[in-house]
mmCIF file of C-alpha atoms and ligand atoms in Angstrom:
data_model
loop_
_atom_site.group_PDB
_atom_site.id
_atom_site.type_symbol
_atom_site.label_atom_id
_atom_site.label_comp_id
_atom_site.label_asym_id
_atom_site.label_seq_id
_atom_site.Cartn_x
_atom_site.Cartn_y
_atom_site.Cartn_z
ATOM 1 C CA MET A 241 -87.252 67.345 20.026
ATOM 2 C CA GLY A 242 -90.170 69.575 20.985
ATOM 3 C CA ASN A 243 -90.037 71.050 24.468
ATOM 4 C CA PHE A 244 -88.137 68.142 25.953
ATOM 5 C CA ILE A 245 -85.005 70.221 26.404
ATOM 6 C CA ASN A 246 -86.962 72.521 28.754
ATOM 7 C CA LYS A 247 -86.792 69.762 31.348
ATOM 8 C CA PHE A 248 -83.125 70.702 31.792
ATOM 9 C CA SER A 249 -83.892 74.381 32.346
ATOM 10 C CA LEU A 250 -83.253 75.936 35.770
ATOM 11 C CA GLU A 251 -85.202 79.086 34.920
ATOM 12 C CA GLY A 252 -86.678 80.739 38.032
ATOM 13 C CA LYS A 253 -84.718 78.533 40.479
ATOM 14 C CA VAL A 254 -82.497 79.762 43.294
ATOM 15 C CA ALA A 255 -79.323 77.659 43.547
ATOM 16 C CA LEU A 256 -76.940 77.799 46.497
ATOM 17 C CA ILE A 257 -73.498 76.356 45.844
ATOM 18 C CA THR A 258 -71.183 76.263 48.875
ATOM 19 C CA GLY A 259 -67.506 77.223 48.597
ATOM 20 C CA ALA A 260 -68.016 78.362 45.001
ATOM 21 C CA SER A 261 -65.593 81.280 44.597
ATOM 22 C CA TYR A 262 -63.455 79.148 42.305
ATOM 23 C CA GLY A 263 -62.808 75.516 41.329
ATOM 24 C CA ILE A 264 -65.531 72.916 40.896
ATOM 25 C CA GLY A 265 -68.199 74.970 42.699
ATOM 26 C CA PHE A 266 -67.606 77.945 40.422
ATOM 27 C CA ALA A 267 -67.878 75.804 37.270
ATOM 28 C CA ILE A 268 -71.140 74.249 38.492
ATOM 29 C CA ALA A 269 -72.561 77.658 39.433
ATOM 30 C CA THR A 270 -71.749 79.190 36.041
ATOM 31 C CA ALA A 271 -73.510 76.270 34.317
ATOM 32 C CA TYR A 272 -76.548 76.779 36.567
ATOM 33 C CA ALA A 273 -76.594 80.470 35.686
ATOM 34 C CA GLU A 274 -76.482 79.619 31.984
ATOM 35 C CA ALA A 275 -79.378 77.220 32.553
ATOM 36 C CA GLY A 276 -81.377 80.130 34.065
ATOM 37 C CA ALA A 277 -80.849 79.882 37.837
ATOM 38 C CA THR A 278 -80.094 82.712 40.256
ATOM 39 C CA ILE A 279 -76.752 81.962 41.900
ATOM 40 C CA VAL A 280 -75.978 82.219 45.606
ATOM 41 C CA PHE A 281 -72.625 81.128 47.023
ATOM 42 C CA ASN A 282 -70.693 81.369 50.241
ATOM 43 C CA ASP A 283 -67.084 81.152 51.275
ATOM 44 C CA ILE A 284 -65.254 81.460 54.560
ATOM 45 C CA LYS A 285 -63.458 84.745 53.849
ATOM 46 C CA GLN A 286 -64.783 88.092 52.532
ATOM 47 C CA GLU A 287 -61.712 88.319 50.311
ATOM 48 C CA LEU A 288 -62.700 85.061 48.573
ATOM 49 C CA VAL A 289 -66.331 86.134 48.247
ATOM 50 C CA ASP A 290 -65.167 89.367 46.569
ATOM 51 C CA LYS A 291 -62.882 87.406 44.253
ATOM 52 C CA GLY A 292 -65.774 85.094 43.396
ATOM 53 C CA LEU A 293 -68.194 87.990 42.774
ATOM 54 C CA ALA A 294 -65.690 89.560 40.359
ATOM 55 C CA ALA A 295 -65.183 86.227 38.549
ATOM 56 C CA TYR A 296 -68.957 85.758 38.139
ATOM 57 C CA ALA A 297 -69.371 89.369 36.968
ATOM 58 C CA GLU A 298 -66.694 88.756 34.349
ATOM 59 C CA LYS A 299 -68.903 85.985 32.964
ATOM 60 C CA GLY A 300 -71.916 88.300 33.011
ATOM 61 C CA ILE A 301 -73.416 86.574 36.071
ATOM 62 C CA GLN A 302 -74.861 88.630 38.931
ATOM 63 C CA ALA A 303 -74.192 86.179 41.750
ATOM 64 C CA HIS A 304 -75.066 86.735 45.415
ATOM 65 C CA GLY A 305 -72.035 86.066 47.619
ATOM 66 C CA TYR A 306 -71.980 85.694 51.424
ATOM 67 C CA VAL A 307 -69.435 84.894 54.103
ATOM 68 C CA CYS A 308 -70.446 81.753 55.962
ATOM 69 C CA ASP A 309 -68.570 78.792 57.392
ATOM 70 C CA VAL A 310 -70.537 75.619 56.606
ATOM 71 C CA THR A 311 -69.478 74.032 59.920
ATOM 72 C CA ASN A 312 -71.075 76.736 62.062
ATOM 73 C CA GLU A 313 -74.715 75.742 62.647
ATOM 74 C CA ASP A 314 -75.855 79.144 63.975
ATOM 75 C CA ALA A 315 -74.103 81.016 61.174
ATOM 76 C CA VAL A 316 -75.666 78.673 58.591
ATOM 77 C CA SER A 317 -79.199 79.187 60.014
ATOM 78 C CA ALA A 318 -78.740 82.971 59.888
ATOM 79 C CA PHE A 319 -77.269 82.730 56.369
ATOM 80 C CA ILE A 320 -80.177 80.670 55.018
ATOM 81 C CA ALA A 321 -82.694 83.072 56.606
ATOM 82 C CA GLN A 322 -80.884 86.031 55.028
ATOM 83 C CA VAL A 323 -80.737 84.399 51.570
ATOM 84 C CA THR A 324 -84.423 83.482 51.775
ATOM 85 C CA GLU A 325 -85.254 87.089 52.601
ATOM 86 C CA GLU A 326 -82.910 88.760 50.099
ATOM 87 C CA VAL A 327 -82.961 86.334 47.152
ATOM 88 C CA GLY A 328 -85.721 83.791 47.777
ATOM 89 C CA PRO A 329 -86.127 80.243 49.096
ATOM 90 C CA ILE A 330 -83.480 77.795 47.955
ATOM 91 C CA ASP A 331 -84.548 75.273 45.310
ATOM 92 C CA ILE A 332 -81.136 73.691 44.702
ATOM 93 C CA LEU A 333 -78.343 73.151 47.215
ATOM 94 C CA VAL A 334 -74.911 71.935 46.111
ATOM 95 C CA ASN A 335 -72.714 70.896 49.026
ATOM 96 C CA ASN A 336 -69.388 71.591 47.357
ATOM 97 C CA ALA A 337 -67.190 73.218 50.047
ATOM 98 C CA GLY A 338 -64.540 70.771 51.122
ATOM 99 C CA ILE A 339 -60.928 70.338 52.144
ATOM 100 C CA ILE A 340 -58.361 67.557 52.084
ATOM 101 C CA LYS A 341 -55.342 66.914 54.298
ATOM 102 C CA ARG A 342 -52.829 64.443 52.895
ATOM 103 C CA ILE A 343 -51.135 63.002 55.979
ATOM 104 C CA PRO A 344 -50.256 59.338 56.711
ATOM 105 C CA MET A 345 -52.890 58.101 59.148
ATOM 106 C CA VAL A 346 -50.439 57.148 61.899
ATOM 107 C CA GLU A 347 -49.066 60.696 61.841
ATOM 108 C CA MET A 348 -52.426 62.466 61.669
ATOM 109 C CA SER A 349 -53.730 64.214 64.777
ATOM 110 C CA ALA A 350 -57.324 63.627 65.829
ATOM 111 C CA LYS A 351 -57.747 67.407 65.527
ATOM 112 C CA ASP A 352 -56.830 67.353 61.822
ATOM 113 C CA PHE A 353 -59.025 64.303 61.237
ATOM 114 C CA ARG A 354 -61.971 66.035 62.933
ATOM 115 C CA GLN A 355 -61.496 69.215 60.918
ATOM 116 C CA VAL A 356 -61.724 67.344 57.601
ATOM 117 C CA VAL A 357 -64.805 65.422 58.737
ATOM 118 C CA ASP A 358 -66.299 68.639 60.097
ATOM 119 C CA ILE A 359 -66.082 70.510 56.786
ATOM 120 C CA ASP A 360 -66.613 67.606 54.356
ATOM 121 C CA LEU A 361 -69.361 65.701 56.198
ATOM 122 C CA ASN A 362 -70.839 67.726 59.062
ATOM 123 C CA GLY A 363 -70.961 70.799 56.759
ATOM 124 C CA PRO A 364 -73.297 69.104 54.214
ATOM 125 C CA PHE A 365 -75.431 67.802 57.113
ATOM 126 C CA ILE A 366 -75.746 71.302 58.612
ATOM 127 C CA MET A 367 -76.471 72.963 55.251
ATOM 128 C CA SER A 368 -78.983 70.300 54.168
ATOM 129 C CA LYS A 369 -80.749 70.422 57.515
ATOM 130 C CA ALA A 370 -81.101 74.201 57.116
ATOM 131 C CA VAL A 371 -82.700 74.086 53.645
ATOM 132 C CA LEU A 372 -84.854 70.956 54.005
ATOM 133 C CA PRO A 373 -87.814 72.419 55.985
ATOM 134 C CA SER A 374 -88.584 74.974 53.271
ATOM 135 C CA MET A 375 -88.128 72.349 50.541
ATOM 136 C CA MET A 376 -90.517 70.031 52.419
ATOM 137 C CA GLU A 377 -93.062 72.815 52.765
ATOM 138 C CA ARG A 378 -92.827 73.679 49.066
ATOM 139 C CA ARG A 379 -92.729 69.991 48.035
ATOM 140 C CA HIS A 380 -89.716 70.265 45.827
ATOM 141 C CA GLY A 381 -85.978 70.503 46.204
ATOM 142 C CA LYS A 382 -82.674 69.215 44.902
ATOM 143 C CA ILE A 383 -79.633 68.528 47.052
ATOM 144 C CA ILE A 384 -76.393 67.534 45.344
ATOM 145 C CA ASN A 385 -73.440 66.404 47.430
ATOM 146 C CA ILE A 386 -69.977 66.548 45.926
ATOM 147 C CA CYS A 387 -68.524 63.163 46.819
ATOM 148 C CA SER A 388 -65.265 61.688 45.508
ATOM 149 C CA MET A 389 -63.418 58.645 44.221
ATOM 150 C CA MET A 390 -62.706 58.324 47.938
ATOM 151 C CA SER A 391 -66.407 57.620 48.524
ATOM 152 C CA GLU A 392 -65.490 54.196 47.063
ATOM 153 C CA LEU A 393 -61.715 53.807 47.169
ATOM 154 C CA GLY A 394 -58.923 54.308 49.654
ATOM 155 C CA ARG A 395 -55.350 55.370 49.181
ATOM 156 C CA GLU A 396 -52.343 56.384 51.255
ATOM 157 C CA THR A 397 -52.614 59.638 53.279
ATOM 158 C CA VAL A 398 -56.328 60.412 52.819
ATOM 159 C CA SER A 399 -57.993 58.519 55.713
ATOM 160 C CA ALA A 400 -59.991 61.507 57.011
ATOM 161 C CA TYR A 401 -61.080 62.595 53.541
ATOM 162 C CA ALA A 402 -62.117 59.035 52.568
ATOM 163 C CA ALA A 403 -64.014 58.611 55.837
ATOM 164 C CA ALA A 404 -65.833 61.912 55.260
ATOM 165 C CA LYS A 405 -66.606 61.323 51.576
ATOM 166 C CA GLY A 406 -67.710 57.732 52.256
ATOM 167 C CA GLY A 407 -69.991 59.143 54.944
ATOM 168 C CA LEU A 408 -71.258 61.787 52.538
ATOM 169 C CA LYS A 409 -72.291 59.055 50.099
ATOM 170 C CA MET A 410 -74.435 57.474 52.840
ATOM 171 C CA LEU A 411 -75.798 60.843 54.013
ATOM 172 C CA THR A 412 -76.916 61.339 50.388
ATOM 173 C CA LYS A 413 -78.754 58.010 50.344
ATOM 174 C CA ASN A 414 -80.293 58.721 53.715
ATOM 175 C CA ILE A 415 -81.622 62.165 52.766
ATOM 176 C CA ALA A 416 -83.106 60.585 49.610
ATOM 177 C CA SER A 417 -84.708 57.861 51.727
ATOM 178 C CA GLU A 418 -86.005 60.157 54.446
ATOM 179 C CA TYR A 419 -87.354 63.020 52.316
ATOM 180 C CA GLY A 420 -88.042 61.479 48.888
ATOM 181 C CA ALA A 421 -91.768 61.483 49.599
ATOM 182 C CA TYR A 422 -91.658 65.304 49.672
ATOM 183 C CA ASN A 423 -90.503 65.333 46.046
ATOM 184 C CA ILE A 424 -86.987 66.113 47.234
ATOM 185 C CA GLN A 425 -84.131 64.460 45.361
ATOM 186 C CA CYS A 426 -80.725 64.110 46.968
ATOM 187 C CA ASN A 427 -77.964 62.769 44.748
ATOM 188 C CA GLY A 428 -74.186 62.907 44.698
ATOM 189 C CA ILE A 429 -71.573 63.630 42.091
ATOM 190 C CA GLY A 430 -68.322 61.718 42.492
ATOM 191 C CA PRO A 431 -65.693 63.583 40.503
ATOM 192 C CA GLY A 432 -62.604 61.705 39.365
ATOM 193 C CA TYR A 433 -59.284 63.551 39.473
ATOM 194 C CA ILE A 434 -60.026 67.133 38.491
ATOM 195 C CA ALA A 435 -57.387 69.820 37.916
ATOM 196 C CA THR A 436 -58.200 72.445 40.579
ATOM 197 C CA PRO A 437 -56.168 74.114 43.378
ATOM 198 C CA GLN A 438 -57.094 71.160 45.631
ATOM 199 C CA THR A 439 -55.157 68.718 43.439
ATOM 200 C CA ALA A 440 -52.375 71.135 42.359
ATOM 201 C CA PRO A 441 -49.808 69.485 44.698
ATOM 202 C CA LEU A 442 -50.400 66.185 42.861
ATOM 203 C CA ARG A 443 -49.554 67.766 39.520
ATOM 204 C CA GLU A 444 -46.465 69.762 40.530
ATOM 205 C CA ILE A 445 -43.607 69.623 38.044
ATOM 206 C CA GLN A 446 -40.600 67.945 39.705
ATOM 207 C CA PRO A 447 -37.220 69.671 40.225
ATOM 208 C CA ASP A 448 -35.799 67.690 37.254
ATOM 209 C CA GLY A 449 -38.625 68.969 35.006
ATOM 210 C CA SER A 450 -40.535 65.666 34.942
ATOM 211 C CA ARG A 451 -44.231 65.241 35.749
ATOM 212 C CA HIS A 452 -45.252 64.386 39.320
ATOM 213 C CA PRO A 453 -45.348 60.555 39.685
ATOM 214 C CA PHE A 454 -48.970 60.796 40.907
ATOM 215 C CA ASP A 455 -49.898 62.797 37.818
ATOM 216 C CA GLN A 456 -48.490 60.036 35.576
ATOM 217 C CA PHE A 457 -50.121 57.347 37.741
ATOM 218 C CA ILE A 458 -53.600 58.919 37.605
ATOM 219 C CA VAL A 459 -53.523 59.483 33.846
ATOM 220 C CA ALA A 460 -52.596 55.806 33.381
ATOM 221 C CA LYS A 461 -55.406 54.805 35.789
ATOM 222 C CA THR A 462 -58.038 56.860 33.909
ATOM 223 C CA PRO A 463 -59.459 55.271 30.718
ATOM 224 C CA ALA A 464 -60.028 58.799 29.354
ATOM 225 C CA ALA A 465 -56.220 59.210 29.737
ATOM 226 C CA ARG A 466 -56.377 62.733 31.165
ATOM 227 C CA TRP A 467 -57.189 64.746 34.275
ATOM 228 C CA GLY A 468 -60.725 66.018 34.397
ATOM 229 C CA VAL A 469 -61.492 69.725 34.267
ATOM 230 C CA ALA A 470 -64.149 71.402 36.396
ATOM 231 C CA GLU A 471 -66.279 71.908 33.262
ATOM 232 C CA ASP A 472 -66.615 68.100 32.948
ATOM 233 C CA LEU A 473 -68.969 68.280 35.944
ATOM 234 C CA GLN A 474 -71.318 70.899 34.489
ATOM 235 C CA GLY A 475 -73.626 68.629 32.443
ATOM 236 C CA PRO A 476 -74.117 66.062 35.232
ATOM 237 C CA ALA A 477 -74.668 68.862 37.778
ATOM 238 C CA VAL A 478 -77.342 70.540 35.635
ATOM 239 C CA PHE A 479 -79.052 67.187 35.047
ATOM 240 C CA LEU A 480 -79.228 66.436 38.778
ATOM 241 C CA ALA A 481 -80.551 69.937 39.553
ATOM 242 C CA SER A 482 -83.241 69.857 36.880
ATOM 243 C CA GLU A 483 -86.677 68.351 36.410
ATOM 244 C CA ALA A 484 -85.054 65.847 34.004
ATOM 245 C CA SER A 485 -83.831 63.898 37.068
ATOM 246 C CA ASP A 486 -87.005 64.024 39.182
ATOM 247 C CA PHE A 487 -87.135 60.213 39.560
ATOM 248 C CA VAL A 488 -83.397 59.864 40.229
ATOM 249 C CA ASN A 489 -82.819 59.717 43.973
ATOM 250 C CA GLY A 490 -79.970 58.540 46.185
ATOM 251 C CA LEU A 491 -77.612 58.036 43.245
ATOM 252 C CA ILE A 492 -73.916 58.855 43.215
ATOM 253 C CA LEU A 493 -73.072 59.791 39.645
ATOM 254 C CA TYR A 494 -69.353 59.202 39.174
ATOM 255 C CA VAL A 495 -67.828 61.568 36.643
ATOM 256 C CA ASP A 496 -64.395 60.028 36.552
ATOM 257 C CA GLY A 497 -63.346 59.330 32.971
ATOM 258 C CA GLY A 498 -63.905 55.634 33.757
ATOM 259 C CA ILE A 499 -61.579 55.214 36.793
ATOM 260 C CA LEU A 500 -64.010 53.064 38.782
ATOM 261 C CA ALA A 501 -64.618 50.782 35.791
ATOM 262 C CA TYR A 502 -60.947 50.031 35.204
ATOM 263 C CA ILE A 503 -58.674 47.466 36.867
ATOM 264 C CA GLY A 504 -55.564 49.378 35.735
ATOM 265 C CA LYS A 505 -52.695 48.805 33.326
ATOM 266 C CA GLN A 506 -50.454 45.768 33.545
ATOM 267 C CA PRO A 507 -46.987 47.014 34.575
ATOM 268 C CA GLY A 508 -44.067 46.806 32.126
HETATM 269 P P1 NAP B 829 -61.006 73.813 46.073
HETATM 270 O O1 NAP B 829 -60.422 74.286 44.784
HETATM 271 O O2 NAP B 829 -60.094 73.672 47.245
HETATM 272 O O3 NAP B 829 -62.331 74.650 46.493
HETATM 273 C C1 NAP B 829 -63.040 74.352 47.686
HETATM 274 C C2 NAP B 829 -63.757 75.580 48.159
HETATM 275 O O4 NAP B 829 -64.439 75.338 49.414
HETATM 276 C C3 NAP B 829 -62.817 76.745 48.395
HETATM 277 O O5 NAP B 829 -63.379 77.919 47.877
HETATM 278 C C4 NAP B 829 -62.733 76.781 49.919
HETATM 279 O O6 NAP B 829 -62.355 78.027 50.462
HETATM 280 C C5 NAP B 829 -64.151 76.415 50.298
HETATM 281 N N1 NAP B 829 -64.257 76.041 51.715
HETATM 282 C C6 NAP B 829 -63.389 75.302 52.444
HETATM 283 N N2 NAP B 829 -63.816 75.196 53.708
HETATM 284 C C7 NAP B 829 -64.990 75.874 53.791
HETATM 285 C C8 NAP B 829 -65.914 76.131 54.841
HETATM 286 N N3 NAP B 829 -65.723 75.660 56.075
HETATM 287 N N4 NAP B 829 -67.024 76.862 54.570
HETATM 288 C C9 NAP B 829 -67.216 77.376 53.337
HETATM 289 N N5 NAP B 829 -66.373 77.180 52.303
HETATM 290 C C10 NAP B 829 -65.269 76.431 52.520
HETATM 291 O O7 NAP B 829 -61.627 72.404 45.807
HETATM 292 P P2 NAP B 829 -62.252 71.774 44.484
HETATM 293 O O8 NAP B 829 -61.224 70.887 43.904
HETATM 294 O O9 NAP B 829 -62.953 72.781 43.651
HETATM 295 O O10 NAP B 829 -63.296 70.834 45.217
HETATM 296 C C11 NAP B 829 -64.639 71.167 45.461
HETATM 297 C C12 NAP B 829 -65.308 69.944 46.067
HETATM 298 O O11 NAP B 829 -65.120 68.835 45.190
HETATM 299 C C13 NAP B 829 -64.704 69.517 47.409
HETATM 300 O O12 NAP B 829 -65.723 69.010 48.239
HETATM 301 C C14 NAP B 829 -63.746 68.410 47.019
HETATM 302 O O13 NAP B 829 -63.493 67.521 48.061
HETATM 303 C C15 NAP B 829 -64.513 67.772 45.895
HETATM 304 N N6 NAP B 829 -63.725 66.973 44.960
HETATM 305 C C16 NAP B 829 -62.652 67.503 44.310
HETATM 306 C C17 NAP B 829 -61.970 66.705 43.397
HETATM 307 C C18 NAP B 829 -60.786 67.177 42.621
HETATM 308 O O14 NAP B 829 -60.120 66.338 41.985
HETATM 309 N N7 NAP B 829 -60.453 68.446 42.586
HETATM 310 C C19 NAP B 829 -62.386 65.416 43.176
HETATM 311 C C20 NAP B 829 -63.475 64.919 43.890
HETATM 312 C C21 NAP B 829 -64.136 65.712 44.771
HETATM 313 P P3 NAP B 829 -60.782 78.249 50.873
HETATM 314 O O15 NAP B 829 -60.057 78.537 49.624
HETATM 315 O O16 NAP B 829 -60.806 79.384 51.810
HETATM 316 O O17 NAP B 829 -60.321 76.979 51.546
HETATM 317 C C1 GCO B 830 -56.183 62.680 46.511
HETATM 318 C C2 GCO B 830 -57.123 63.614 45.836
HETATM 319 C C3 GCO B 830 -58.538 63.236 45.897
HETATM 320 C C4 GCO B 830 -59.346 63.956 44.875
HETATM 321 C C5 GCO B 830 -60.724 63.521 44.629
HETATM 322 C C6 GCO B 830 -60.831 62.219 43.928
HETATM 323 O O1 GCO B 830 -55.301 63.153 47.212
HETATM 324 O O2 GCO B 830 -56.314 61.467 46.281
HETATM 325 O O3 GCO B 830 -56.976 64.914 46.239
HETATM 326 O O4 GCO B 830 -59.009 62.597 46.915
HETATM 327 O O5 GCO B 830 -59.359 65.317 45.140
HETATM 328 O O6 GCO B 830 -61.562 63.656 45.729
HETATM 329 O O7 GCO B 830 -62.148 62.002 43.557
#
């Protein structure tokens, strides 16, 4: 195998993963640390940053945690300047922070719709815009946007989320198109249904002790016949952050146990 495996190393890289105190962001960050990167993360509350720092320390990772709301352009500029000064320029950005609101569209306020789009789509725009100039100057950089099944599919109650994640897919392709010549790769990861706090309401045990109908539905809809776990995203995330993917640009890598390939089970 020779030194081929070194192409997957993140040794000497600074990786910023947004909203990575727990959940998918945390799993990706721990994989990056194992691959050799220095980890920087942010969250909206100090309490969450502290919780995240303790969780990283428990895994033997000395992460750098900051409070920063990804929707606040001034705060993000100051945050990136501070990280650059205290840790170093960012080589890898993972736009992971995101929220969902499950509300039927006709009942959803424009305020709620805007908030989802603000965090899930404007946030990645603001963060990417803040790190790109230094990446352009240094002629290398990796941006990974955490997309969704809802970058491709719709379903009841998630209009804002689907609009934002569909937009994030196209923002990914546009960053790749606009800055690819600077040796900057921007790709997306589209997780399937992953067991994290965000999807906990869809897995709640029912008052009669049975599984949530959505839980049963999604397992039947997934060829792998299970929910994903955050660790399922680690290999793809390391690949897209590493030199091994230097000619991969504008791709959305769906890590979904086969959901998008499958027409679904015949009823009965
Ligand atoms: P999660 O458990 O809810 O974690 C999301 C993190 O983002 C939380 O730490 C959250 O902090 C933080 N955050 C929210 N708003 C923020 C803001 N304005 N600025 C900074 N941080 C903010 O979600 P997850 O399931 O790990 O999902 C992570 C990403 O993957 C999201 O973009 C999500 O849409 C996407 N995704 C998830 C799944 C899935 O099945 N779980 C599938 C596809 C895509 P708070 O706790 O304070 O809100
Ligand atoms: C939902 C889910 C999702 C997932 C994920 C799928 O209510 O349908 O929460 O949208 O979290 O993004 O990839």
